[in-house]
Amino acid sequence: MAKFVLAGRADCPYYAKAELLADYLQKSLPDFRVHKITQHPQVWEEWLKDLCEKNKWSHKKSPIIWRELLDRGGKGLLLGGYNEFLEYAQLYYGVTSSMTTELMKLIAQENLETHKEKELEEETRKDLIHPLQVWITSASGRVCYNLIPILTSGEVFGMHTEISLNLLDDKQAIEDLHIIVTETRDLVAPLLQSISICTQVEDAFRQAHVIIILDENTDREVYSLEDCIRSRLPLCRLYGYLIEKNAHDSVRVIVGGKTFVNLKTFLLMRYAPNVAHNIIAVALGVEGQARAALARKLRTTPSCIKNVIVWGNISGNNYIDLRKARIYRYESAIWGPPNYSRPVLSLVFDSEWVNRQYVETLKKVTATGKQFGAILAAHSIATTLKYWYHGSPPGEIVSLGVLSEGQFGIPEGIVFSMPVKFENGAWVVLTDLKDIEISEPIMTRMTSDLIQEKLVALGDLISFQPYQSETDLAKSYEKTTLPTSYNDQENQRVSDAVNLLDLTPQPTSEKPFGQEAINDSEDKSVEEQQIN
């Protein structure tokens, strides 16, 4: 029996012609067998080189054809390329090929498409065999509890991607973790292959594909805001080291939480430099809160409002930008199809509400500590991950905390929330947006805290000084800047710390810094824009 192997580049016309001839011979001759191998054009040359080195052959073109001699106890016998195969068929079987050039090209294109489909199917099978390893830190908290059902539903990573959940927390939380594991198993989620608990930090992030960093649960005593900032460094340094050591090379790290989100993201980037480009901070919680406040005023649903931009410190001094915000499916005198939208600012005729009450509404929500509630935090993380894997909706602006490279005049080297879009498994900063320049005073206000947090955490600055000139700026820029709302939890804590400097220091738990959100009314001045 003649056993031939036909291998070639998937888009090679001569491979297509040899394939048709081989199929004819196999159909016509009972003792003729052929095995076909296609390779993607990008890997063909390397694959061919390895094959020839292994068998000590000399061949440099597509296709390559050899005869198997395994039944005779020997290695394959190289026949050659298409011409050699055609000569062999004519000599031994009296068969030739009369395929036209156009047909050769058509079949070659079909072969390439078929090869791509097979590669995609193979990747899907691998996902089922080797599930996506998802790690969640501080997993005993309510955010994780609300996040797990979303992750296991298939909405985030896809309906054909199985996942393995790994819950990381300290030993004191072991009972809560076991409860979460039991309830998760009771979900009988078809895409959840396994769920495990990790309380040994040295084992954290092994083979992780996705790492979700939540607020760390700690009862450590701190005496000042500076101590609170510095306390983030050891854990982020440890996590960064473990990510570099244990995680998958293409790991994606997403940082959430209530406090120091930008700072924690920066520190993780610093101590995990090889994956720094895949570490981001979630800003959709702040964006969702701003959209919800607008929706209540306009008597619509928050999902109808798009393109609200969050600039700056996600868990601190930020700036809500409505210049690109648009509203869809809004009931008014002007009505259009579902894809018709109007600028939000053109529909809010009450400029006093935009410039004052809107800002105050967001400040009150912040003051209650509900800004990053468990449901909101879980949904924001899940949505950001979904966009990261499958792309954000076309034309939509997404707010995301990323490392600044000087875009929009933002100082380099700090993590800053800015407008992006997700596509092809990556995010891209939307530097081509028009008319979104940020004035120097606003930029200074937003970057001052972030730069100081970074320096204090690294030990390059002893004390943290709050930005002080907001009241005067609000008056002078009342008619020239935009309606803004931002959360100044960390600045208020600074002010509290400064006011207590003359008193005897008393230890305070670190938890209040992460649970309470108090606004500094003097520092919370509004940059306003008059609506025409």
Short mmCIF file of C-alpha atoms in Angstrom, two decimals:
data_model
loop_
_atom_site.label_atom_id
_atom_site.label_comp_id
_atom_site.label_asym_id
_atom_site.label_seq_id
_atom_site.Cartn_x
_atom_site.Cartn_y
_atom_site.Cartn_z
CA MET A 1 0.00 0.00 0.00
CA ALA A 2 1.29 3.47 -0.93
CA LYS A 3 1.00 5.95 1.96
CA PHE A 4 1.73 9.58 1.07
CA VAL A 5 1.80 12.72 3.21
CA LEU A 6 0.94 15.99 1.50
CA ALA A 7 1.83 19.15 3.50
CA GLY A 8 1.67 22.75 2.43
CA ARG A 9 0.90 26.37 3.17
CA ALA A 10 -2.86 26.75 3.56
CA ASP A 11 -3.09 29.44 0.85
CA CYS A 12 -0.71 27.77 -1.64
CA PRO A 13 -2.30 27.19 -5.12
CA TYR A 14 0.14 24.35 -5.88
CA TYR A 15 -0.84 22.60 -2.66
CA ALA A 16 -4.46 22.90 -3.81
CA LYS A 17 -3.58 21.35 -7.19
CA ALA A 18 -1.59 18.51 -5.58
CA GLU A 19 -4.43 17.93 -3.10
CA LEU A 20 -6.99 17.48 -5.91
CA LEU A 21 -4.69 15.05 -7.71
CA ALA A 22 -4.07 13.06 -4.52
CA ASP A 23 -7.82 12.91 -3.79
CA TYR A 24 -8.43 11.52 -7.28
CA LEU A 25 -5.74 8.86 -6.85
CA GLN A 26 -7.06 7.84 -3.44
CA LYS A 27 -10.59 7.51 -4.81
CA SER A 28 -9.50 5.58 -7.89
CA LEU A 29 -6.83 3.30 -6.43
CA PRO A 30 -7.67 0.94 -3.52
CA ASP A 31 -4.04 0.81 -2.33
CA PHE A 32 -3.33 4.55 -2.45
CA ARG A 33 -3.66 6.55 0.80
CA VAL A 34 -2.91 10.20 1.47
CA HIS A 35 -2.67 12.23 4.71
CA LYS A 36 -2.96 16.02 4.33
CA ILE A 37 -1.38 18.68 6.56
CA THR A 38 -1.95 22.44 6.20
CA GLN A 39 -0.11 25.17 8.06
CA HIS A 40 -0.96 28.84 8.47
CA PRO A 41 1.15 31.05 6.13
CA GLN A 42 2.71 32.81 9.13
CA VAL A 43 4.13 29.59 10.59
CA TRP A 44 4.75 27.61 7.41
CA GLU A 45 8.44 28.43 6.93
CA GLU A 46 9.37 27.65 10.53
CA TRP A 47 7.36 24.42 10.44
CA LEU A 48 9.00 23.32 7.17
CA LYS A 49 12.47 24.12 8.51
CA ASP A 50 11.91 22.02 11.62
CA LEU A 51 10.51 19.13 9.55
CA CYS A 52 13.49 19.11 7.19
CA GLU A 53 16.02 19.33 10.02
CA LYS A 54 14.35 16.43 11.80
CA ASN A 55 14.37 14.19 8.69
CA LYS A 56 17.57 15.63 7.14
CA TRP A 57 15.75 16.72 4.01
CA SER A 58 16.38 19.68 1.74
CA HIS A 59 13.18 21.39 0.63
CA LYS A 60 12.16 25.06 0.74
CA LYS A 61 8.81 25.45 -1.03
CA SER A 62 5.16 24.57 -0.60
CA PRO A 63 3.99 21.88 -0.90
CA ILE A 64 6.24 19.13 0.43
CA ILE A 65 5.32 15.50 -0.26
CA TRP A 66 6.82 12.33 1.10
CA ARG A 67 6.01 8.64 1.22
CA GLU A 68 5.68 6.89 4.56
CA LEU A 69 7.76 3.73 4.96
CA LEU A 70 6.81 2.91 8.53
CA ASP A 71 5.50 -0.48 7.55
CA ARG A 72 9.01 -1.26 6.25
CA GLY A 73 10.76 -0.05 9.38
CA GLY A 74 12.16 3.16 7.86
CA LYS A 75 11.55 6.90 7.95
CA GLY A 76 9.64 8.80 5.28
CA LEU A 77 11.02 9.00 1.74
CA LEU A 78 10.98 12.57 0.39
CA LEU A 79 9.29 12.80 -2.98
CA GLY A 80 9.59 16.58 -3.42
CA GLY A 81 7.13 19.29 -4.38
CA TYR A 82 4.20 19.54 -6.77
CA ASN A 83 6.22 18.87 -9.93
CA GLU A 84 7.78 15.72 -8.50
CA PHE A 85 4.39 14.46 -7.34
CA LEU A 86 2.87 15.12 -10.79
CA GLU A 87 5.72 13.22 -12.48
CA TYR A 88 5.26 10.33 -10.04
CA ALA A 89 1.51 10.14 -10.78
CA GLN A 90 2.12 10.21 -14.54
CA LEU A 91 4.88 7.58 -14.40
CA TYR A 92 3.26 5.06 -12.05
CA TYR A 93 -0.48 5.64 -12.56
CA GLY A 94 -0.78 7.46 -15.88
CA VAL A 95 -2.71 10.30 -14.27
CA THR A 96 -2.12 14.02 -14.74
CA SER A 97 -3.79 17.27 -13.65
CA SER A 98 -5.39 19.90 -15.87
CA MET A 99 -6.56 22.34 -13.17
CA THR A 100 -6.69 25.98 -14.32
CA THR A 101 -4.86 28.76 -12.50
CA GLU A 102 -8.14 30.44 -11.49
CA LEU A 103 -9.44 27.22 -9.94
CA MET A 104 -6.12 26.69 -8.13
CA LYS A 105 -6.38 30.13 -6.52
CA LEU A 106 -10.03 29.63 -5.58
CA ILE A 107 -9.35 26.31 -3.87
CA ALA A 108 -6.29 27.79 -2.14
CA GLN A 109 -8.46 30.55 -0.65
CA GLU A 110 -11.02 27.97 0.50
CA ASN A 111 -8.22 25.93 2.09
CA LEU A 112 -7.04 28.97 4.05
CA GLU A 113 -10.54 29.71 5.38
CA THR A 114 -11.02 26.06 6.35
CA HIS A 115 -7.66 26.04 8.12
CA LYS A 116 -8.60 29.13 10.13
CA GLU A 117 -11.89 27.55 11.15
CA LYS A 118 -10.09 24.40 12.30
CA GLU A 119 -7.62 26.48 14.32
CA LEU A 120 -10.53 28.28 16.01
CA GLU A 121 -12.23 24.98 16.83
CA GLU A 122 -8.97 23.67 18.26
CA GLU A 123 -8.60 26.72 20.49
CA THR A 124 -12.15 26.20 21.73
CA ARG A 125 -11.38 22.58 22.58
CA LYS A 126 -8.25 23.67 24.43
CA ASP A 127 -10.30 26.14 26.47
CA LEU A 128 -12.56 23.29 27.51
CA ILE A 129 -9.61 21.09 28.45
CA HIS A 130 -7.59 23.90 30.06
CA PRO A 131 -10.02 26.36 31.68
CA LEU A 132 -9.34 30.03 32.17
CA GLN A 133 -7.70 30.48 35.57
CA VAL A 134 -9.38 33.40 37.35
CA TRP A 135 -8.01 34.64 40.71
CA ILE A 136 -9.88 37.00 43.03
CA THR A 137 -8.16 38.64 46.01
CA SER A 138 -9.96 39.59 49.24
CA ALA A 139 -12.46 36.99 48.10
CA SER A 140 -14.45 36.84 51.34
CA GLY A 141 -15.95 40.27 50.69
CA ARG A 142 -19.35 41.14 49.27
CA VAL A 143 -17.94 42.27 45.93
CA CYS A 144 -16.62 38.79 45.20
CA TYR A 145 -19.95 37.30 46.33
CA ASN A 146 -21.78 39.42 43.75
CA LEU A 147 -19.12 38.96 41.06
CA ILE A 148 -19.02 35.16 40.92
CA PRO A 149 -22.50 34.62 39.37
CA ILE A 150 -21.65 37.06 36.59
CA LEU A 151 -18.28 35.43 35.83
CA THR A 152 -19.77 31.94 35.70
CA SER A 153 -22.70 32.92 33.47
CA GLY A 154 -20.60 33.10 30.30
CA GLU A 155 -21.42 36.77 29.82
CA VAL A 156 -17.86 37.95 30.51
CA PHE A 157 -15.50 35.45 28.88
CA GLY A 158 -17.84 33.84 26.40
CA MET A 159 -20.34 30.98 26.35
CA HIS A 160 -17.70 28.45 25.28
CA THR A 161 -14.96 29.30 27.79
CA GLU A 162 -14.81 27.25 30.96
CA ILE A 163 -13.25 28.90 34.00
CA SER A 164 -11.59 27.81 37.20
CA LEU A 165 -12.10 30.19 40.13
CA ASN A 166 -9.40 30.65 42.77
CA LEU A 167 -10.38 32.61 45.89
CA LEU A 168 -7.48 34.26 47.71
CA ASP A 169 -7.79 35.60 51.26
CA ASP A 170 -6.20 35.20 54.69
CA LYS A 171 -6.83 32.31 57.09
CA GLN A 172 -9.19 34.38 59.25
CA ALA A 173 -11.65 34.40 56.35
CA ILE A 174 -11.64 30.64 55.77
CA GLU A 175 -15.20 30.08 57.02
CA ASP A 176 -16.61 32.79 54.77
CA LEU A 177 -14.67 31.36 51.83
CA HIS A 178 -16.11 27.89 52.40
CA ILE A 179 -19.62 29.37 52.42
CA ILE A 180 -18.94 31.11 49.09
CA VAL A 181 -17.54 27.88 47.60
CA THR A 182 -20.60 25.91 48.70
CA GLU A 183 -23.04 28.45 47.27
CA THR A 184 -21.06 28.70 44.03
CA ARG A 185 -21.18 24.94 43.54
CA ASP A 186 -24.91 25.03 44.17
CA LEU A 187 -25.23 27.31 41.13
CA VAL A 188 -24.43 24.29 38.93
CA ALA A 189 -22.92 26.73 36.44
CA PRO A 190 -22.03 24.78 33.26
CA LEU A 191 -18.93 26.90 32.56
CA LEU A 192 -17.44 26.56 36.06
CA GLN A 193 -15.01 23.67 35.98
CA SER A 194 -13.68 24.12 39.52
CA ILE A 195 -13.47 26.50 42.46
CA SER A 196 -10.73 26.48 45.10
CA ILE A 197 -9.55 28.39 48.15
CA CYS A 198 -6.04 29.75 48.68
CA THR A 199 -4.85 31.10 52.06
CA GLN A 200 -1.12 30.59 51.47
CA VAL A 201 -0.01 33.78 49.77
CA GLU A 202 3.10 32.15 48.28
CA ASP A 203 0.79 29.95 46.17
CA ALA A 204 -1.20 32.90 44.84
CA PHE A 205 -1.80 33.48 41.11
CA ARG A 206 -0.41 30.15 39.87
CA GLN A 207 -1.05 29.92 36.11
CA ALA A 208 -3.46 32.87 36.41
CA HIS A 209 -4.97 34.21 33.21
CA VAL A 210 -7.10 36.85 34.97
CA ILE A 211 -6.46 38.47 38.37
CA ILE A 212 -9.08 40.67 40.03
CA ILE A 213 -7.64 42.85 42.81
CA LEU A 214 -10.27 43.94 45.34
CA ASP A 215 -9.91 46.00 48.53
CA GLU A 216 -7.68 44.16 50.95
CA ASN A 217 -9.32 43.23 54.24
CA THR A 218 -7.06 44.39 57.05
CA ASP A 219 -7.33 45.46 60.67
CA ARG A 220 -3.89 47.00 60.71
CA GLU A 221 -3.72 50.15 62.85
CA VAL A 222 -2.63 53.37 61.16
CA TYR A 223 -1.99 56.77 62.73
CA SER A 224 -2.20 59.10 59.71
CA LEU A 225 -3.12 59.33 56.07
CA GLU A 226 0.55 58.97 55.19
CA ASP A 227 0.67 55.67 57.07
CA CYS A 228 -2.47 54.57 55.25
CA ILE A 229 -0.86 55.34 51.88
CA ARG A 230 2.40 53.61 52.80
CA SER A 231 0.52 50.54 54.01
CA ARG A 232 -0.47 49.80 50.40
CA LEU A 233 3.13 49.31 49.34
CA PRO A 234 4.04 45.95 50.99
CA LEU A 235 1.01 44.07 49.71
CA CYS A 236 1.25 45.51 46.18
CA ARG A 237 4.96 44.71 46.11
CA LEU A 238 4.23 41.13 47.19
CA TYR A 239 1.41 40.76 44.68
CA GLY A 240 3.60 42.17 41.92
CA TYR A 241 6.37 39.67 42.70
CA LEU A 242 3.92 36.75 42.75
CA ILE A 243 2.28 37.86 39.50
CA GLU A 244 5.68 37.91 37.80
CA LYS A 245 6.62 34.54 39.31
CA ASN A 246 3.43 32.49 39.15
CA ALA A 247 0.98 33.98 36.65
CA HIS A 248 0.63 33.23 32.95
CA ASP A 249 2.74 35.41 30.67
CA SER A 250 -0.38 37.02 29.16
CA VAL A 251 -2.15 37.55 32.50
CA ARG A 252 -4.67 40.40 32.71
CA VAL A 253 -4.90 42.26 36.01
CA ILE A 254 -7.87 44.46 36.87
CA VAL A 255 -7.89 46.63 40.01
CA GLY A 256 -11.07 47.68 41.80
CA GLY A 257 -12.04 48.79 45.27
CA LYS A 258 -13.04 51.89 47.22
CA THR A 259 -9.73 53.49 48.12
CA PHE A 260 -6.42 54.33 46.42
CA VAL A 261 -7.38 52.49 43.23
CA ASN A 262 -4.98 54.49 41.06
CA LEU A 263 -2.15 54.14 43.57
CA LYS A 264 -2.55 50.36 43.91
CA THR A 265 -2.59 50.01 40.13
CA PHE A 266 0.61 52.04 39.82
CA LEU A 267 2.37 50.00 42.52
CA LEU A 268 1.40 46.72 40.87
CA MET A 269 2.79 48.01 37.58
CA ARG A 270 6.02 49.00 39.31
CA TYR A 271 6.57 45.58 40.90
CA ALA A 272 5.28 43.51 37.97
CA PRO A 273 6.97 45.37 35.09
CA ASN A 274 6.75 42.50 32.59
CA VAL A 275 2.94 42.61 32.62
CA ALA A 276 2.49 46.32 33.42
CA HIS A 277 0.78 46.89 30.06
CA ASN A 278 -1.93 44.43 31.13
CA ILE A 279 -2.78 46.08 34.47
CA ILE A 280 -5.75 48.47 34.51
CA ALA A 281 -8.04 50.21 37.03
CA VAL A 282 -11.85 50.10 36.90
CA ALA A 283 -13.57 53.48 36.49
CA LEU A 284 -17.00 52.35 35.30
CA GLY A 285 -18.43 52.56 38.84
CA VAL A 286 -17.91 56.32 38.98
CA GLU A 287 -19.14 56.66 35.41
CA GLY A 288 -22.28 54.65 36.20
CA GLN A 289 -23.06 56.83 39.20
CA ALA A 290 -22.78 59.99 37.10
CA ARG A 291 -25.00 58.54 34.36
CA ALA A 292 -27.61 57.48 36.91
CA ALA A 293 -27.79 61.01 38.37
CA LEU A 294 -28.30 62.47 34.90
CA ALA A 295 -30.94 59.87 34.10
CA ARG A 296 -32.96 60.80 37.18
CA LYS A 297 -32.95 64.45 36.12
CA LEU A 298 -33.91 63.66 32.52
CA ARG A 299 -36.42 60.98 33.54
CA THR A 300 -34.84 58.24 31.46
CA THR A 301 -32.78 55.12 32.14
CA PRO A 302 -29.00 55.31 32.76
CA SER A 303 -28.30 52.89 29.91
CA CYS A 304 -29.63 55.50 27.46
CA ILE A 305 -26.80 57.88 28.40
CA LYS A 306 -23.40 57.23 26.80
CA ASN A 307 -19.93 58.74 26.64
CA VAL A 308 -19.64 60.27 30.11
CA ILE A 309 -15.90 60.58 30.75
CA VAL A 310 -14.24 60.19 34.14
CA TRP A 311 -10.89 61.95 34.37
CA GLY A 312 -8.31 61.63 37.15
CA ASN A 313 -8.33 59.78 40.46
CA ILE A 314 -11.01 57.07 40.38
CA SER A 315 -11.35 56.90 44.17
CA GLY A 316 -10.46 60.51 44.87
CA ASN A 317 -10.15 63.84 43.11
CA ASN A 318 -11.73 63.28 39.68
CA TYR A 319 -13.63 65.24 37.06
CA ILE A 320 -16.87 64.19 35.33
CA ASP A 321 -16.84 65.42 31.74
CA LEU A 322 -20.20 65.75 29.93
CA ARG A 323 -18.93 67.40 26.76
CA LYS A 324 -19.16 64.15 24.75
CA ALA A 325 -22.15 62.70 26.63
CA ARG A 326 -25.14 61.76 24.47
CA ILE A 327 -28.61 60.41 25.18
CA TYR A 328 -30.46 57.80 23.11
CA ARG A 329 -34.17 56.91 22.88
CA TYR A 330 -35.13 60.12 24.68
CA GLU A 331 -38.80 61.01 24.58
CA SER A 332 -39.14 64.60 23.45
CA ALA A 333 -40.45 66.69 20.57
CA ILE A 334 -37.63 65.31 18.43
CA TRP A 335 -37.77 61.55 17.92
CA GLY A 336 -35.61 59.25 15.84
CA PRO A 337 -34.52 55.62 15.31
CA PRO A 338 -32.72 53.69 18.10
CA ASN A 339 -29.30 54.87 16.88
CA TYR A 340 -30.33 58.54 16.99
CA SER A 341 -28.81 60.51 19.88
CA ARG A 342 -28.59 64.08 21.16
CA PRO A 343 -26.01 65.88 23.32
CA VAL A 344 -26.90 65.62 27.01
CA LEU A 345 -25.97 69.23 27.75
CA SER A 346 -28.41 70.49 25.11
CA LEU A 347 -31.30 68.82 26.96
CA VAL A 348 -30.51 70.07 30.46
CA PHE A 349 -31.94 73.58 30.31
CA ASP A 350 -31.40 74.18 34.02
CA SER A 351 -27.80 75.38 34.08
CA GLU A 352 -27.97 75.88 37.83
CA TRP A 353 -28.76 72.18 38.26
CA VAL A 354 -25.85 71.15 36.05
CA ASN A 355 -23.40 73.50 37.73
CA ARG A 356 -24.53 72.99 41.33
CA GLN A 357 -27.15 70.39 42.16
CA TYR A 358 -25.71 67.68 39.89
CA VAL A 359 -22.36 68.03 41.60
CA GLU A 360 -23.93 68.09 45.06
CA THR A 361 -25.96 64.97 44.28
CA LEU A 362 -22.83 63.01 43.45
CA LYS A 363 -21.10 64.38 46.56
CA LYS A 364 -23.97 63.20 48.79
CA VAL A 365 -23.80 59.69 47.36
CA THR A 366 -20.07 59.70 48.02
CA ALA A 367 -20.62 60.88 51.58
CA THR A 368 -22.86 57.88 52.33
CA GLY A 369 -20.11 55.47 51.38
CA LYS A 370 -22.26 53.88 48.66
CA GLN A 371 -20.15 55.00 45.75
CA PHE A 372 -18.59 51.57 45.34
CA GLY A 373 -21.32 49.32 46.68
CA ALA A 374 -20.83 45.59 46.15
CA ILE A 375 -23.32 45.26 43.29
CA LEU A 376 -21.97 48.32 41.46
CA ALA A 377 -18.35 47.27 41.98
CA ALA A 378 -19.00 43.72 40.77
CA HIS A 379 -20.89 44.88 37.68
CA SER A 380 -18.21 47.46 36.83
CA ILE A 381 -15.42 44.88 37.03
CA ALA A 382 -17.37 42.31 35.00
CA THR A 383 -18.28 44.86 32.31
CA THR A 384 -14.68 46.06 32.00
CA LEU A 385 -13.46 42.46 31.64
CA LYS A 386 -16.14 41.76 29.04
CA TYR A 387 -15.02 44.75 27.00
CA TRP A 388 -11.38 43.69 27.39
CA TYR A 389 -12.09 40.23 25.95
CA HIS A 390 -14.77 41.03 23.37
CA GLY A 391 -14.41 44.75 22.64
CA SER A 392 -16.44 47.75 23.76
CA PRO A 393 -19.56 48.79 21.82
CA PRO A 394 -18.57 50.54 18.56
CA GLY A 395 -18.42 54.29 18.92
CA GLU A 396 -18.73 54.28 22.73
CA ILE A 397 -16.25 55.96 25.06
CA VAL A 398 -15.16 53.96 28.11
CA SER A 399 -13.43 55.43 31.16
CA LEU A 400 -10.40 53.42 32.33
CA GLY A 401 -7.48 53.94 34.68
CA VAL A 402 -4.23 53.43 32.76
CA LEU A 403 -0.63 54.56 33.02
CA SER A 404 -0.18 58.00 31.53
CA GLU A 405 2.29 58.46 28.70
CA GLY A 406 1.65 62.20 28.43
CA GLN A 407 -1.69 62.05 26.61
CA PHE A 408 -3.94 65.11 26.99
CA GLY A 409 -1.14 66.90 28.86
CA ILE A 410 -1.33 64.47 31.80
CA PRO A 411 2.03 64.06 33.58
CA GLU A 412 3.76 60.79 32.70
CA GLY A 413 4.16 57.98 35.19
CA ILE A 414 0.85 58.17 37.08
CA VAL A 415 -2.25 56.03 36.70
CA PHE A 416 -5.02 58.30 35.45
CA SER A 417 -8.60 57.67 34.35
CA MET A 418 -9.10 58.73 30.75
CA PRO A 419 -11.26 57.86 27.70
CA VAL A 420 -10.44 54.61 25.89
CA LYS A 421 -11.98 51.99 23.64
CA PHE A 422 -11.44 48.22 23.74
CA GLU A 423 -10.73 46.26 20.57
CA ASN A 424 -8.91 43.06 19.62
CA GLY A 425 -8.23 42.14 23.23
CA ALA A 426 -6.55 45.46 24.08
CA TRP A 427 -7.44 49.02 25.03
CA VAL A 428 -6.59 52.15 23.08
CA VAL A 429 -6.56 55.69 24.51
CA LEU A 430 -8.82 57.95 22.43
CA THR A 431 -6.32 60.73 21.81
CA ASP A 432 -8.13 61.74 18.61
CA LEU A 433 -11.22 63.08 20.43
CA LYS A 434 -11.85 66.73 19.64
CA ASP A 435 -12.67 69.55 22.04
CA ILE A 436 -11.80 67.74 25.26
CA GLU A 437 -8.84 69.85 26.30
CA ILE A 438 -8.49 70.17 30.08
CA SER A 439 -7.51 73.50 31.57
CA GLU A 440 -4.27 73.71 33.52
CA PRO A 441 -5.95 74.49 36.89
CA ILE A 442 -8.24 71.46 36.58
CA MET A 443 -5.32 69.26 35.55
CA THR A 444 -3.25 70.50 38.48
CA ARG A 445 -6.08 69.81 40.88
CA MET A 446 -6.50 66.25 39.61
CA THR A 447 -2.83 65.33 39.38
CA SER A 448 -1.63 66.88 42.63
CA ASP A 449 -2.99 64.13 44.87
CA LEU A 450 -1.93 61.32 42.55
CA ILE A 451 1.65 62.53 42.36
CA GLN A 452 1.83 63.01 46.12
CA GLU A 453 0.30 59.56 46.81
CA LYS A 454 2.95 58.00 44.60
CA LEU A 455 5.81 59.85 46.29
CA VAL A 456 4.54 59.18 49.82
CA ALA A 457 4.05 55.47 49.10
CA LEU A 458 7.60 55.15 47.73
CA GLY A 459 9.10 57.09 50.64
CA ASP A 460 10.17 60.08 48.54
CA LEU A 461 7.78 62.46 50.34
CA ILE A 462 7.19 62.63 54.09
CA SER A 463 3.87 64.43 54.32
CA PHE A 464 0.82 64.75 52.07
CA GLN A 465 -0.41 68.30 51.45
CA PRO A 466 -3.94 68.77 50.04
CA TYR A 467 -4.57 70.95 47.03
CA GLN A 468 -5.91 74.26 48.42
CA SER A 469 -6.93 76.69 45.68
CA GLU A 470 -10.25 75.23 44.53
CA THR A 471 -12.56 77.95 45.92
CA ASP A 472 -10.85 80.75 44.04
CA LEU A 473 -10.65 78.64 40.89
CA ALA A 474 -14.40 77.98 40.96
CA LYS A 475 -15.19 81.68 41.01
CA SER A 476 -12.79 82.66 38.27
CA TYR A 477 -13.76 79.76 36.00
CA GLU A 478 -17.49 79.81 36.68
CA LYS A 479 -18.42 80.64 33.08
CA THR A 480 -15.58 78.98 31.22
CA THR A 481 -15.27 75.40 32.40
CA LEU A 482 -17.39 72.28 32.56
CA PRO A 483 -19.74 70.82 35.15
CA THR A 484 -17.68 68.56 37.26
CA SER A 485 -18.18 66.12 40.07
CA TYR A 486 -15.46 64.27 41.79
CA ASN A 487 -14.99 62.23 44.89
CA ASP A 488 -12.52 63.66 47.36
CA GLN A 489 -12.41 60.96 50.00
CA GLU A 490 -8.66 60.98 50.29
CA ASN A 491 -8.36 64.80 50.38
CA GLN A 492 -10.86 64.94 53.24
CA ARG A 493 -8.82 62.42 55.15
CA VAL A 494 -5.78 64.60 54.56
CA SER A 495 -7.65 67.62 55.94
CA ASP A 496 -8.72 65.60 58.95
CA ALA A 497 -5.15 64.52 59.52
CA VAL A 498 -3.88 68.10 59.26
CA ASN A 499 -6.50 69.35 61.74
CA LEU A 500 -5.38 66.75 64.23
CA LEU A 501 -1.69 67.55 64.04
CA ASP A 502 -1.85 69.66 67.18
CA LEU A 503 -3.51 66.88 69.15
CA THR A 504 -1.98 63.80 70.71
CA PRO A 505 -1.86 61.10 67.97
CA GLN A 506 -4.39 58.34 68.49
CA PRO A 507 -4.29 55.06 66.53
CA THR A 508 -7.18 54.56 64.15
CA SER A 509 -8.22 51.48 62.24
CA GLU A 510 -7.44 51.47 58.54
CA LYS A 511 -10.98 50.34 57.75
CA PRO A 512 -12.64 53.77 58.04
CA PHE A 513 -10.39 55.04 55.29
CA GLY A 514 -11.90 52.43 52.98
CA GLN A 515 -15.48 52.63 54.17
CA GLU A 516 -16.30 56.29 54.64
CA ALA A 517 -16.33 58.88 51.89
CA ILE A 518 -16.38 62.43 53.24
CA ASN A 519 -16.21 65.44 50.96
CA ASP A 520 -14.23 68.56 51.61
CA SER A 521 -16.73 71.28 50.84
CA GLU A 522 -14.05 73.93 50.39
CA ASP A 523 -11.93 71.76 48.11
CA LYS A 524 -14.98 70.57 46.18
CA SER A 525 -15.47 73.73 44.16
CA VAL A 526 -17.06 73.31 40.77
CA GLU A 527 -15.55 74.11 37.39
CA GLU A 528 -18.62 75.30 35.54
CA GLN A 529 -19.64 75.77 31.96
CA GLN A 530 -22.54 77.97 30.98
CA ILE A 531 -24.98 76.04 28.81
CA ASN A 532 -26.02 78.00 25.77
#
